[in-house]
Amino acid sequence: MGLLTRFEDSLDRMVNGAFARAFKAEVQPVEIASALQREINDRAAIVDRDRTVVPNIFQIELSDHDYTRLAVFRDALQGELVTLVKGYAAEQRYTLLGGVQVVISQDDELETGIFRVRSEARVEVAAQGTASLDSPAGAALGGQPRLEIGRTAYPLVRAVTRIGRGADVDIRVDDPGVSRNHAEIVMGTPVIVRDLNSTNGTTVNGSRITELALDEGTAIQVGSTTLVFRST
């Protein structure tokens, strides 16, 4: 029995077929589950021969109509989707850098039957600049280059990682002073931070930059948010 079939059967047992009735012409839960699997595959990043990192944080955005109809089952569905992601990652031998979260929310701009998936690879760290070495997430970091925002680490697993407030970036920063596509990190020797003609600019040590090579511990300011580059 496939993961999607087990997912449907589990939900059907919990709500006695209510999903099928509620979603006859709208977004089907299995469509969301399939989209999560595609998102995981599309954003899988090979770090080395034994490790392919995939997102562990997912935001599912639904139209007002679909969200209202789904709200009564929201917690149950989120829980089943978390189980699905964990099972799929294990089946494909993908690496999750932290606990899996799936949050279903409402977006008034979406039309009925249309939904959006956002995702990111994120690991919670014990304190600014450190990770718990006793946790699987901490062990998985190793010497992985990353950006840290407060107590959260974002592994840099792509050749180019975009930062901003928009829906299509790799690291989403919810800060009104940050542009939709604000800056990007370009992996290489050295690793580069580049401003993307943002409205308020990108600063390092109080100076506005266009492009700058990053050293261990470099603090990058976008809006009122500080991102610290770590490579060890």
PDB file of C-alpha atoms in Angstrom:
ATOM      1  CA  MET A   1       0.000   0.000   0.000  1.00  0.00           C
ATOM      2  CA  GLY A   2       1.456   3.377  -1.032  1.00  0.00           C
ATOM      3  CA  LEU A   3       1.931   6.361   1.248  1.00  0.00           C
ATOM      4  CA  LEU A   4      -0.876   8.353  -0.377  1.00  0.00           C
ATOM      5  CA  THR A   5      -3.318   5.446  -0.061  1.00  0.00           C
ATOM      6  CA  ARG A   6      -2.439   4.984   3.607  1.00  0.00           C
ATOM      7  CA  PHE A   7      -2.830   8.736   4.088  1.00  0.00           C
ATOM      8  CA  GLU A   8      -6.360   8.668   2.620  1.00  0.00           C
ATOM      9  CA  ASP A   9      -7.349   5.597   4.616  1.00  0.00           C
ATOM     10  CA  SER A  10      -6.098   7.141   7.856  1.00  0.00           C
ATOM     11  CA  LEU A  11      -8.066  10.341   7.321  1.00  0.00           C
ATOM     12  CA  ASP A  12     -11.169   8.426   6.299  1.00  0.00           C
ATOM     13  CA  ARG A  13     -11.065   6.403   9.511  1.00  0.00           C
ATOM     14  CA  MET A  14     -10.706   9.552  11.622  1.00  0.00           C
ATOM     15  CA  VAL A  15     -13.521  11.570  10.074  1.00  0.00           C
ATOM     16  CA  ASN A  16     -15.766   8.771   8.733  1.00  0.00           C
ATOM     17  CA  GLY A  17     -15.718   9.936   5.138  1.00  0.00           C
ATOM     18  CA  ALA A  18     -16.392  13.595   5.951  1.00  0.00           C
ATOM     19  CA  PHE A  19     -13.416  14.687   3.851  1.00  0.00           C
ATOM     20  CA  ALA A  20     -14.836  13.146   0.713  1.00  0.00           C
ATOM     21  CA  ARG A  21     -18.155  14.896   1.255  1.00  0.00           C
ATOM     22  CA  ALA A  22     -16.667  18.272   2.215  1.00  0.00           C
ATOM     23  CA  PHE A  23     -14.215  18.404  -0.672  1.00  0.00           C
ATOM     24  CA  LYS A  24     -16.209  16.990  -3.541  1.00  0.00           C
ATOM     25  CA  ALA A  25     -15.519  19.987  -5.811  1.00  0.00           C
ATOM     26  CA  GLU A  26     -12.786  21.804  -3.875  1.00  0.00           C
ATOM     27  CA  VAL A  27      -9.217  21.069  -2.812  1.00  0.00           C
ATOM     28  CA  GLN A  28      -8.807  17.398  -1.918  1.00  0.00           C
ATOM     29  CA  PRO A  29      -6.470  16.478   0.979  1.00  0.00           C
ATOM     30  CA  VAL A  30      -4.730  13.934  -1.247  1.00  0.00           C
ATOM     31  CA  GLU A  31      -3.883  16.773  -3.662  1.00  0.00           C
ATOM     32  CA  ILE A  32      -2.092  18.551  -0.819  1.00  0.00           C
ATOM     33  CA  ALA A  33      -0.276  15.332   0.101  1.00  0.00           C
ATOM     34  CA  SER A  34       0.856  14.830  -3.512  1.00  0.00           C
ATOM     35  CA  ALA A  35       2.026  18.445  -3.695  1.00  0.00           C
ATOM     36  CA  LEU A  36       4.133  17.941  -0.558  1.00  0.00           C
ATOM     37  CA  GLN A  37       5.864  14.953  -2.111  1.00  0.00           C
ATOM     38  CA  ARG A  38       6.597  16.958  -5.274  1.00  0.00           C
ATOM     39  CA  GLU A  39       7.899  19.862  -3.177  1.00  0.00           C
ATOM     40  CA  ILE A  40      10.250  17.542  -1.311  1.00  0.00           C
ATOM     41  CA  ASN A  41      11.613  16.067  -4.540  1.00  0.00           C
ATOM     42  CA  ASP A  42      11.925  19.437  -6.306  1.00  0.00           C
ATOM     43  CA  ARG A  43      13.847  21.008  -3.418  1.00  0.00           C
ATOM     44  CA  ALA A  44      16.032  18.022  -2.551  1.00  0.00           C
ATOM     45  CA  ALA A  45      19.658  19.178  -2.373  1.00  0.00           C
ATOM     46  CA  ILE A  46      22.583  16.745  -2.549  1.00  0.00           C
ATOM     47  CA  VAL A  47      25.114  17.758   0.111  1.00  0.00           C
ATOM     48  CA  ASP A  48      27.411  14.749  -0.278  1.00  0.00           C
ATOM     49  CA  ARG A  49      27.225  11.155  -1.531  1.00  0.00           C
ATOM     50  CA  ASP A  50      25.462  10.005   1.633  1.00  0.00           C
ATOM     51  CA  ARG A  51      23.227  12.975   2.356  1.00  0.00           C
ATOM     52  CA  THR A  52      20.412  14.657   0.436  1.00  0.00           C
ATOM     53  CA  VAL A  53      18.751  17.423   2.436  1.00  0.00           C
ATOM     54  CA  VAL A  54      15.039  18.157   1.988  1.00  0.00           C
ATOM     55  CA  PRO A  55      12.685  20.729   3.556  1.00  0.00           C
ATOM     56  CA  ASN A  56      11.192  20.017   6.961  1.00  0.00           C
ATOM     57  CA  ILE A  57       9.005  23.139   7.346  1.00  0.00           C
ATOM     58  CA  PHE A  58       5.920  23.453   5.138  1.00  0.00           C
ATOM     59  CA  GLN A  59       3.270  26.180   4.807  1.00  0.00           C
ATOM     60  CA  ILE A  60       0.096  25.227   2.940  1.00  0.00           C
ATOM     61  CA  GLU A  61      -1.924  28.264   1.847  1.00  0.00           C
ATOM     62  CA  LEU A  62      -5.581  27.832   0.854  1.00  0.00           C
ATOM     63  CA  SER A  63      -8.256  30.152  -0.476  1.00  0.00           C
ATOM     64  CA  ASP A  64     -10.781  31.574   1.977  1.00  0.00           C
ATOM     65  CA  HIS A  65     -13.441  29.144   0.758  1.00  0.00           C
ATOM     66  CA  ASP A  66     -11.242  26.032   0.945  1.00  0.00           C
ATOM     67  CA  TYR A  67      -9.753  27.013   4.291  1.00  0.00           C
ATOM     68  CA  THR A  68     -13.182  27.583   5.834  1.00  0.00           C
ATOM     69  CA  ARG A  69     -14.365  24.145   4.711  1.00  0.00           C
ATOM     70  CA  LEU A  70     -11.146  22.508   5.934  1.00  0.00           C
ATOM     71  CA  ALA A  71     -10.844  24.309   9.267  1.00  0.00           C
ATOM     72  CA  VAL A  72     -12.787  21.708  11.265  1.00  0.00           C
ATOM     73  CA  PHE A  73     -10.264  19.036  10.189  1.00  0.00           C
ATOM     74  CA  ARG A  74      -7.180  21.270  10.243  1.00  0.00           C
ATOM     75  CA  ASP A  75      -5.337  19.732  13.211  1.00  0.00           C
ATOM     76  CA  ALA A  76      -6.005  16.164  12.081  1.00  0.00           C
ATOM     77  CA  LEU A  77      -4.873  16.911   8.534  1.00  0.00           C
ATOM     78  CA  GLN A  78      -1.707  18.689   9.666  1.00  0.00           C
ATOM     79  CA  GLY A  79      -0.812  15.705  11.828  1.00  0.00           C
ATOM     80  CA  GLU A  80      -1.364  13.237   9.000  1.00  0.00           C
ATOM     81  CA  LEU A  81       0.693  15.371   6.617  1.00  0.00           C
ATOM     82  CA  VAL A  82       3.586  15.434   9.103  1.00  0.00           C
ATOM     83  CA  THR A  83       3.449  11.640   9.252  1.00  0.00           C
ATOM     84  CA  LEU A  84       3.394  11.490   5.444  1.00  0.00           C
ATOM     85  CA  VAL A  85       6.473  13.739   5.115  1.00  0.00           C
ATOM     86  CA  LYS A  86       8.440  11.714   7.661  1.00  0.00           C
ATOM     87  CA  GLY A  87       7.500   8.455   5.970  1.00  0.00           C
ATOM     88  CA  TYR A  88       8.336   9.725   2.499  1.00  0.00           C
ATOM     89  CA  ALA A  89      11.708  11.116   3.621  1.00  0.00           C
ATOM     90  CA  ALA A  90      12.584   7.780   5.238  1.00  0.00           C
ATOM     91  CA  GLU A  91      11.435   5.853   2.159  1.00  0.00           C
ATOM     92  CA  GLN A  92      13.607   7.991  -0.155  1.00  0.00           C
ATOM     93  CA  ARG A  93      16.530   8.106   2.344  1.00  0.00           C
ATOM     94  CA  TYR A  94      16.397  11.885   2.523  1.00  0.00           C
ATOM     95  CA  THR A  95      17.864  13.867   5.424  1.00  0.00           C
ATOM     96  CA  LEU A  96      15.619  16.081   7.566  1.00  0.00           C
ATOM     97  CA  LEU A  97      17.642  18.641   9.506  1.00  0.00           C
ATOM     98  CA  GLY A  98      14.971  19.196  12.142  1.00  0.00           C
ATOM     99  CA  GLY A  99      11.465  18.319  13.243  1.00  0.00           C
ATOM    100  CA  VAL A 100       8.756  18.351  10.579  1.00  0.00           C
ATOM    101  CA  GLN A 101       6.116  21.077  10.727  1.00  0.00           C
ATOM    102  CA  VAL A 102       3.112  21.460   8.426  1.00  0.00           C
ATOM    103  CA  VAL A 103       0.911  24.524   8.899  1.00  0.00           C
ATOM    104  CA  ILE A 104      -2.278  25.146   6.951  1.00  0.00           C
ATOM    105  CA  SER A 105      -3.249  28.811   6.603  1.00  0.00           C
ATOM    106  CA  GLN A 106      -5.513  31.120   4.620  1.00  0.00           C
ATOM    107  CA  ASP A 107      -4.602  33.425   1.739  1.00  0.00           C
ATOM    108  CA  ASP A 108      -7.437  35.680   0.589  1.00  0.00           C
ATOM    109  CA  GLU A 109      -5.744  36.224  -2.780  1.00  0.00           C
ATOM    110  CA  LEU A 110      -6.113  32.578  -3.826  1.00  0.00           C
ATOM    111  CA  GLU A 111      -9.147  31.342  -5.752  1.00  0.00           C
ATOM    112  CA  THR A 112     -11.198  28.320  -4.719  1.00  0.00           C
ATOM    113  CA  GLY A 113      -9.476  25.083  -5.698  1.00  0.00           C
ATOM    114  CA  ILE A 114      -6.025  26.720  -5.839  1.00  0.00           C
ATOM    115  CA  PHE A 115      -3.445  26.285  -3.104  1.00  0.00           C
ATOM    116  CA  ARG A 116       0.235  27.123  -2.581  1.00  0.00           C
ATOM    117  CA  VAL A 117       3.051  25.213  -0.863  1.00  0.00           C
ATOM    118  CA  ARG A 118       6.037  26.981   0.690  1.00  0.00           C
ATOM    119  CA  SER A 119       8.895  25.074   2.251  1.00  0.00           C
ATOM    120  CA  GLU A 120      12.316  25.449   3.801  1.00  0.00           C
ATOM    121  CA  ALA A 121      15.034  23.366   5.425  1.00  0.00           C
ATOM    122  CA  ARG A 122      15.441  24.584   8.976  1.00  0.00           C
ATOM    123  CA  VAL A 123      17.111  23.353  12.128  1.00  0.00           C
ATOM    124  CA  GLU A 124      16.456  24.772  15.583  1.00  0.00           C
ATOM    125  CA  VAL A 125      19.678  25.642  17.393  1.00  0.00           C
ATOM    126  CA  ALA A 126      20.234  25.681  21.130  1.00  0.00           C
ATOM    127  CA  ALA A 127      21.581  29.222  21.303  1.00  0.00           C
ATOM    128  CA  GLN A 128      22.921  31.964  19.067  1.00  0.00           C
ATOM    129  CA  GLY A 129      25.616  30.410  16.883  1.00  0.00           C
ATOM    130  CA  THR A 130      25.479  26.908  18.398  1.00  0.00           C
ATOM    131  CA  ALA A 131      23.634  23.647  17.890  1.00  0.00           C
ATOM    132  CA  SER A 132      22.912  20.848  20.301  1.00  0.00           C
ATOM    133  CA  LEU A 133      25.455  18.160  19.370  1.00  0.00           C
ATOM    134  CA  ASP A 134      23.354  15.578  21.224  1.00  0.00           C
ATOM    135  CA  SER A 135      20.440  16.034  18.810  1.00  0.00           C
ATOM    136  CA  PRO A 136      20.146  14.474  15.328  1.00  0.00           C
ATOM    137  CA  ALA A 137      19.693  17.974  13.879  1.00  0.00           C
ATOM    138  CA  GLY A 138      22.888  19.222  15.478  1.00  0.00           C
ATOM    139  CA  ALA A 139      24.840  16.206  14.282  1.00  0.00           C
ATOM    140  CA  ALA A 140      23.481  16.646  10.760  1.00  0.00           C
ATOM    141  CA  LEU A 141      24.779  20.218  10.563  1.00  0.00           C
ATOM    142  CA  GLY A 142      28.416  19.174  10.730  1.00  0.00           C
ATOM    143  CA  GLY A 143      30.404  21.823   8.858  1.00  0.00           C
ATOM    144  CA  GLN A 144      27.389  22.770   6.744  1.00  0.00           C
ATOM    145  CA  PRO A 145      27.443  26.483   5.820  1.00  0.00           C
ATOM    146  CA  ARG A 146      24.322  28.163   7.157  1.00  0.00           C
ATOM    147  CA  LEU A 147      22.649  31.411   8.092  1.00  0.00           C
ATOM    148  CA  GLU A 148      21.371  31.856  11.626  1.00  0.00           C
ATOM    149  CA  ILE A 149      18.507  34.150  12.556  1.00  0.00           C
ATOM    150  CA  GLY A 150      18.204  34.242  16.309  1.00  0.00           C
ATOM    151  CA  ARG A 151      17.771  30.629  17.429  1.00  0.00           C
ATOM    152  CA  THR A 152      17.043  29.220  13.982  1.00  0.00           C
ATOM    153  CA  ALA A 153      19.573  27.918  11.456  1.00  0.00           C
ATOM    154  CA  TYR A 154      18.992  27.769   7.699  1.00  0.00           C
ATOM    155  CA  PRO A 155      21.436  25.406   5.932  1.00  0.00           C
ATOM    156  CA  LEU A 156      22.831  26.752   2.664  1.00  0.00           C
ATOM    157  CA  VAL A 157      22.327  23.726   0.435  1.00  0.00           C
ATOM    158  CA  ARG A 158      21.839  25.468  -2.912  1.00  0.00           C
ATOM    159  CA  ALA A 159      24.306  27.151  -5.268  1.00  0.00           C
ATOM    160  CA  VAL A 160      22.291  30.353  -4.843  1.00  0.00           C
ATOM    161  CA  THR A 161      20.017  30.970  -1.834  1.00  0.00           C
ATOM    162  CA  ARG A 162      17.588  33.888  -2.112  1.00  0.00           C
ATOM    163  CA  ILE A 163      16.466  35.845   0.939  1.00  0.00           C
ATOM    164  CA  GLY A 164      13.409  38.079   1.131  1.00  0.00           C
ATOM    165  CA  ARG A 165       9.764  38.562   2.028  1.00  0.00           C
ATOM    166  CA  GLY A 166       8.281  37.099  -1.168  1.00  0.00           C
ATOM    167  CA  ALA A 167       6.720  33.706  -1.753  1.00  0.00           C
ATOM    168  CA  ASP A 168       9.402  32.441  -4.137  1.00  0.00           C
ATOM    169  CA  VAL A 169      12.518  32.906  -1.974  1.00  0.00           C
ATOM    170  CA  ASP A 170      14.510  30.169  -0.210  1.00  0.00           C
ATOM    171  CA  ILE A 171      14.707  31.903   3.173  1.00  0.00           C
ATOM    172  CA  ARG A 172      11.594  33.922   3.924  1.00  0.00           C
ATOM    173  CA  VAL A 173      12.030  36.837   6.348  1.00  0.00           C
ATOM    174  CA  ASP A 174       8.799  38.284   7.720  1.00  0.00           C
ATOM    175  CA  ASP A 175      10.063  41.840   8.164  1.00  0.00           C
ATOM    176  CA  PRO A 176       8.368  44.921   6.624  1.00  0.00           C
ATOM    177  CA  GLY A 177      11.800  46.437   5.964  1.00  0.00           C
ATOM    178  CA  VAL A 178      12.808  43.512   3.758  1.00  0.00           C
ATOM    179  CA  SER A 179      12.082  43.500   0.005  1.00  0.00           C
ATOM    180  CA  ARG A 180      10.345  40.569  -1.674  1.00  0.00           C
ATOM    181  CA  ASN A 181      13.670  39.571  -3.251  1.00  0.00           C
ATOM    182  CA  HIS A 182      16.181  41.292  -1.014  1.00  0.00           C
ATOM    183  CA  ALA A 183      19.541  39.514  -1.190  1.00  0.00           C
ATOM    184  CA  GLU A 184      21.177  36.248  -2.144  1.00  0.00           C
ATOM    185  CA  ILE A 185      23.975  34.016  -0.912  1.00  0.00           C
ATOM    186  CA  VAL A 186      26.186  32.553  -3.648  1.00  0.00           C
ATOM    187  CA  MET A 187      28.170  29.475  -2.656  1.00  0.00           C
ATOM    188  CA  GLY A 188      31.791  29.284  -3.768  1.00  0.00           C
ATOM    189  CA  THR A 189      35.266  30.220  -2.596  1.00  0.00           C
ATOM    190  CA  PRO A 190      34.595  32.613  -1.033  1.00  0.00           C
ATOM    191  CA  VAL A 191      30.878  32.564  -0.218  1.00  0.00           C
ATOM    192  CA  ILE A 192      29.288  35.827  -1.398  1.00  0.00           C
ATOM    193  CA  VAL A 193      26.329  37.897  -0.168  1.00  0.00           C
ATOM    194  CA  ARG A 194      24.795  40.084  -2.889  1.00  0.00           C
ATOM    195  CA  ASP A 195      22.103  42.737  -2.574  1.00  0.00           C
ATOM    196  CA  LEU A 196      19.315  42.449  -5.171  1.00  0.00           C
ATOM    197  CA  ASN A 197      18.592  46.167  -5.560  1.00  0.00           C
ATOM    198  CA  SER A 198      16.512  46.055  -2.397  1.00  0.00           C
ATOM    199  CA  THR A 199      14.635  49.140  -1.250  1.00  0.00           C
ATOM    200  CA  ASN A 200      16.353  49.496   2.137  1.00  0.00           C
ATOM    201  CA  GLY A 201      19.650  47.894   1.216  1.00  0.00           C
ATOM    202  CA  THR A 202      21.817  45.203   2.811  1.00  0.00           C
ATOM    203  CA  THR A 203      24.384  46.216   5.417  1.00  0.00           C
ATOM    204  CA  VAL A 204      27.397  44.602   7.067  1.00  0.00           C
ATOM    205  CA  ASN A 205      29.012  46.282  10.081  1.00  0.00           C
ATOM    206  CA  GLY A 206      26.844  49.356   9.462  1.00  0.00           C
ATOM    207  CA  SER A 207      27.982  49.814   5.868  1.00  0.00           C
ATOM    208  CA  ARG A 208      25.646  49.307   2.922  1.00  0.00           C
ATOM    209  CA  ILE A 209      27.035  46.740   0.495  1.00  0.00           C
ATOM    210  CA  THR A 210      26.370  45.615  -3.052  1.00  0.00           C
ATOM    211  CA  GLU A 211      28.418  42.434  -2.851  1.00  0.00           C
ATOM    212  CA  LEU A 212      30.723  41.105  -0.142  1.00  0.00           C
ATOM    213  CA  ALA A 213      32.731  37.969   0.650  1.00  0.00           C
ATOM    214  CA  LEU A 214      31.561  36.331   3.867  1.00  0.00           C
ATOM    215  CA  ASP A 215      33.767  35.256   6.743  1.00  0.00           C
ATOM    216  CA  GLU A 216      32.818  33.077   9.692  1.00  0.00           C
ATOM    217  CA  GLY A 217      30.516  35.073  11.967  1.00  0.00           C
ATOM    218  CA  THR A 218      29.728  37.874   9.477  1.00  0.00           C
ATOM    219  CA  ALA A 219      26.488  39.595  10.523  1.00  0.00           C
ATOM    220  CA  ILE A 220      24.241  40.622   7.606  1.00  0.00           C
ATOM    221  CA  GLN A 221      21.474  43.162   8.237  1.00  0.00           C
ATOM    222  CA  VAL A 222      18.307  43.144   6.112  1.00  0.00           C
ATOM    223  CA  GLY A 223      15.569  45.424   7.384  1.00  0.00           C
ATOM    224  CA  SER A 224      15.624  45.004  11.153  1.00  0.00           C
ATOM    225  CA  THR A 225      16.687  41.334  10.884  1.00  0.00           C
ATOM    226  CA  THR A 226      20.236  40.076  11.444  1.00  0.00           C
ATOM    227  CA  LEU A 227      21.498  36.944   9.715  1.00  0.00           C
ATOM    228  CA  VAL A 228      24.812  35.465  10.891  1.00  0.00           C
ATOM    229  CA  PHE A 229      26.906  33.390   8.485  1.00  0.00           C
ATOM    230  CA  ARG A 230      28.405  30.197   9.918  1.00  0.00           C
ATOM    231  CA  SER A 231      30.665  27.731   8.150  1.00  0.00           C
ATOM    232  CA  THR A 232      31.978  25.649  11.066  1.00  0.00           C
TER     233      THR A 232
END
